[in-house]
Tab-separated table of C-alpha atoms and ligand atoms in Angstrom:
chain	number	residue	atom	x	y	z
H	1456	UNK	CA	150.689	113.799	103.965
H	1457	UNK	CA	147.861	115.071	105.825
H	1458	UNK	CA	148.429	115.347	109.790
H	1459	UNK	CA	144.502	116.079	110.238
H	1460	UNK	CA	142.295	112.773	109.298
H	1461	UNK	CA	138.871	114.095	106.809
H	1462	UNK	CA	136.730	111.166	106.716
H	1463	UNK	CA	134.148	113.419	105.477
H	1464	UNK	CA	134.587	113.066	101.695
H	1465	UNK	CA	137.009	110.813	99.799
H	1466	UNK	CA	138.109	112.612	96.159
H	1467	UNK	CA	138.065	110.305	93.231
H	1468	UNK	CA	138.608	110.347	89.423
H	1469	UNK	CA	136.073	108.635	87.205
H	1470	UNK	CA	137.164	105.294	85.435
H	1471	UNK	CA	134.461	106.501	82.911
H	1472	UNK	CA	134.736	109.865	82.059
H	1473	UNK	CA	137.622	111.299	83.900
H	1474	UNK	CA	135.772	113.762	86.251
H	1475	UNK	CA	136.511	114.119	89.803
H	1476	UNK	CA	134.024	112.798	92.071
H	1477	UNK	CA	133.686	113.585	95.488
H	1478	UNK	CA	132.141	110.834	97.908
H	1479	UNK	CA	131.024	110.949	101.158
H	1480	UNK	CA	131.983	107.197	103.395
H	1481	UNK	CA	128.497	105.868	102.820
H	1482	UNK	CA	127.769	106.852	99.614
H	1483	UNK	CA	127.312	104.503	96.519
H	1484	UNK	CA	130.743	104.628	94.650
H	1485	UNK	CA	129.231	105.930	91.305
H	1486	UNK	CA	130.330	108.864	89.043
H	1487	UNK	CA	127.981	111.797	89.661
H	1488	UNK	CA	128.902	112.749	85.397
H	1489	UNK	CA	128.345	109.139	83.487
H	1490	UNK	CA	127.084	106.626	86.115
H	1491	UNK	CA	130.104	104.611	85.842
H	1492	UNK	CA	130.814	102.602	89.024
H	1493	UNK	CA	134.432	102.465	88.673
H	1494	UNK	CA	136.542	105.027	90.219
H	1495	UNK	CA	139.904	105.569	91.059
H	1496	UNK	CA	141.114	106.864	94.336
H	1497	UNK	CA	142.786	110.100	93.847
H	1498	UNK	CA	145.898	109.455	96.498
H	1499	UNK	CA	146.848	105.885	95.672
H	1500	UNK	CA	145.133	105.500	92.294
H	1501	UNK	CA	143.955	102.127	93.193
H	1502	UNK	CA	141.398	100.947	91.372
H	1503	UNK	CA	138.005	100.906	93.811
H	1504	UNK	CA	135.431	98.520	92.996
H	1505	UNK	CA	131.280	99.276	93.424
H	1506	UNK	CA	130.770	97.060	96.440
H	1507	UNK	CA	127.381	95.411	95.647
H	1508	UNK	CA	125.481	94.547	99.016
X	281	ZN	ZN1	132.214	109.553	85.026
């Protein structure tokens, strides 16, 4: 557990390829590696959705 908040970048791990991604809050949830828009949160390893807008 983190006492400090970092909403500066979120780490996931690819759905794809397995790399960790770092993301920023406003970036496009896509692996950086493969393109795959599937990526697992790296605390909860919930599955995150690309968020089409
Ligand atoms: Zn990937």
């Amino acid at each position: 557990m983190d006492p400090q908040p970092q909403p500066e970048q979120v780490k996931y791990i690819c759905g794809g390829c397995g790399e960790e991604v770092t993301l920023k809050p406003n970036e496009k949830v896509q692996c950086r590696h493969c393109d795959y828009s599937i990526l697992f949160k790296k605390r909860t390893r919930r599955i995150v959705e690309f968020l089409a807008r």
